[in-house]
Structure formats: structure tokens, C-alpha cells
């Protein structure tokens, strides 16, 4: 399960690895999870 920490890590890594195609699918998955997580946090 992803946590807010992995979201911060994803944001950090997305700036470092913009050229990395192999991670794009994983990133997209994490990104959508982070968006969902932030929505849940803002609702609480």
C-alpha cells in the first residue's frame, strides 16, 4: 500500500527521472493513488 511518504518520493523521483520510460506506468499508478490519497486527506 502506498503512503503519503511514497507520494513525496514519487514527486521527487518524477523530477529526477523525467526521461525514464520504464517507470512511467508505475508512476502513473502511484500518481493516481496520490491524488486519491490527497482527496481522502482533505475530506477527513
mmCIF file with all atom_site columns, C-alpha atoms in Angstrom:
data_model
loop_
_atom_site.group_PDB
_atom_site.id
_atom_site.type_symbol
_atom_site.label_atom_id
_atom_site.label_alt_id
_atom_site.label_comp_id
_atom_site.label_asym_id
_atom_site.label_entity_id
_atom_site.label_seq_id
_atom_site.pdbx_PDB_ins_code
_atom_site.Cartn_x
_atom_site.Cartn_y
_atom_site.Cartn_z
_atom_site.occupancy
_atom_site.B_iso_or_equiv
_atom_site.pdbx_formal_charge
_atom_site.auth_seq_id
_atom_site.auth_comp_id
_atom_site.auth_asym_id
_atom_site.auth_atom_id
_atom_site.pdbx_PDB_model_num
ATOM 1  C CA . UNK A 1 1  ? 0.000   0.000  0.000   1.00 0.00 ? 1  UNK A CA 1
ATOM 2  C CA . UNK A 1 2  ? 1.222   3.466  -0.808  1.00 0.00 ? 2  UNK A CA 1
ATOM 3  C CA . UNK A 1 3  ? 1.609   6.072  1.905   1.00 0.00 ? 3  UNK A CA 1
ATOM 4  C CA . UNK A 1 4  ? 1.972   9.830  1.773   1.00 0.00 ? 4  UNK A CA 1
ATOM 5  C CA . UNK A 1 5  ? 5.731   9.223  2.028   1.00 0.00 ? 5  UNK A CA 1
ATOM 6  C CA . UNK A 1 6  ? 5.742   7.246  -1.216  1.00 0.00 ? 6  UNK A CA 1
ATOM 7  C CA . UNK A 1 7  ? 3.800   10.116 -2.770  1.00 0.00 ? 7  UNK A CA 1
ATOM 8  C CA . UNK A 1 8  ? 6.538   12.535 -1.776  1.00 0.00 ? 8  UNK A CA 1
ATOM 9  C CA . UNK A 1 9  ? 9.086   10.071 -3.092  1.00 0.00 ? 9  UNK A CA 1
ATOM 10 C CA . UNK A 1 10 ? 7.168   9.807  -6.366  1.00 0.00 ? 10 UNK A CA 1
ATOM 11 C CA . UNK A 1 11 ? 7.078   13.589 -6.739  1.00 0.00 ? 11 UNK A CA 1
ATOM 12 C CA . UNK A 1 12 ? 10.804  13.767 -6.027  1.00 0.00 ? 12 UNK A CA 1
ATOM 13 C CA . UNK A 1 13 ? 11.605  10.922 -8.425  1.00 0.00 ? 13 UNK A CA 1
ATOM 14 C CA . UNK A 1 14 ? 9.397   12.313 -11.165 1.00 0.00 ? 14 UNK A CA 1
ATOM 15 C CA . UNK A 1 15 ? 11.639  15.376 -11.317 1.00 0.00 ? 15 UNK A CA 1
ATOM 16 C CA . UNK A 1 16 ? 14.795  13.250 -11.326 1.00 0.00 ? 16 UNK A CA 1
ATOM 17 C CA . UNK A 1 17 ? 13.637  10.607 -13.802 1.00 0.00 ? 17 UNK A CA 1
ATOM 18 C CA . UNK A 1 18 ? 11.704  12.515 -16.440 1.00 0.00 ? 18 UNK A CA 1
ATOM 19 C CA . UNK A 1 19 ? 13.450  10.535 -19.188 1.00 0.00 ? 19 UNK A CA 1
ATOM 20 C CA . UNK A 1 20 ? 12.824  7.128  -17.668 1.00 0.00 ? 20 UNK A CA 1
ATOM 21 C CA . UNK A 1 21 ? 10.214  5.355  -19.793 1.00 0.00 ? 21 UNK A CA 1
ATOM 22 C CA . UNK A 1 22 ? 10.354  2.129  -17.809 1.00 0.00 ? 22 UNK A CA 1
ATOM 23 C CA . UNK A 1 23 ? 8.951   3.816  -14.709 1.00 0.00 ? 23 UNK A CA 1
ATOM 24 C CA . UNK A 1 24 ? 6.155   5.735  -16.413 1.00 0.00 ? 24 UNK A CA 1
ATOM 25 C CA . UNK A 1 25 ? 3.476   3.085  -15.939 1.00 0.00 ? 25 UNK A CA 1
ATOM 26 C CA . UNK A 1 26 ? 4.361   2.666  -12.298 1.00 0.00 ? 26 UNK A CA 1
ATOM 27 C CA . UNK A 1 27 ? 4.489   6.424  -11.834 1.00 0.00 ? 27 UNK A CA 1
ATOM 28 C CA . UNK A 1 28 ? 1.062   6.866  -13.366 1.00 0.00 ? 28 UNK A CA 1
ATOM 29 C CA . UNK A 1 29 ? -0.312  4.284  -10.933 1.00 0.00 ? 29 UNK A CA 1
ATOM 30 C CA . UNK A 1 30 ? 1.332   5.963  -7.949  1.00 0.00 ? 30 UNK A CA 1
ATOM 31 C CA . UNK A 1 31 ? 0.243   9.386  -9.163  1.00 0.00 ? 31 UNK A CA 1
ATOM 32 C CA . UNK A 1 32 ? -3.411  8.377  -9.357  1.00 0.00 ? 32 UNK A CA 1
ATOM 33 C CA . UNK A 1 33 ? -3.122  6.831  -5.902  1.00 0.00 ? 33 UNK A CA 1
ATOM 34 C CA . UNK A 1 34 ? -1.553  10.014 -4.535  1.00 0.00 ? 34 UNK A CA 1
ATOM 35 C CA . UNK A 1 35 ? -4.397  12.056 -5.981  1.00 0.00 ? 35 UNK A CA 1
ATOM 36 C CA . UNK A 1 36 ? -6.910  9.718  -4.351  1.00 0.00 ? 36 UNK A CA 1
ATOM 37 C CA . UNK A 1 37 ? -4.993  9.830  -1.084  1.00 0.00 ? 37 UNK A CA 1
ATOM 38 C CA . UNK A 1 38 ? -4.906  13.640 -1.063  1.00 0.00 ? 38 UNK A CA 1
ATOM 39 C CA . UNK A 1 39 ? -8.667  13.726 -1.702  1.00 0.00 ? 39 UNK A CA 1
ATOM 40 C CA . UNK A 1 40 ? -9.247  11.391 1.251   1.00 0.00 ? 40 UNK A CA 1
ATOM 41 C CA . UNK A 1 41 ? -6.978  13.503 3.460   1.00 0.00 ? 41 UNK A CA 1
ATOM 42 C CA . UNK A 1 42 ? -8.777  16.711 2.509   1.00 0.00 ? 42 UNK A CA 1
ATOM 43 C CA . UNK A 1 43 ? -12.142 15.093 3.305   1.00 0.00 ? 43 UNK A CA 1
ATOM 44 C CA . UNK A 1 44 ? -11.045 13.983 6.774   1.00 0.00 ? 44 UNK A CA 1
#
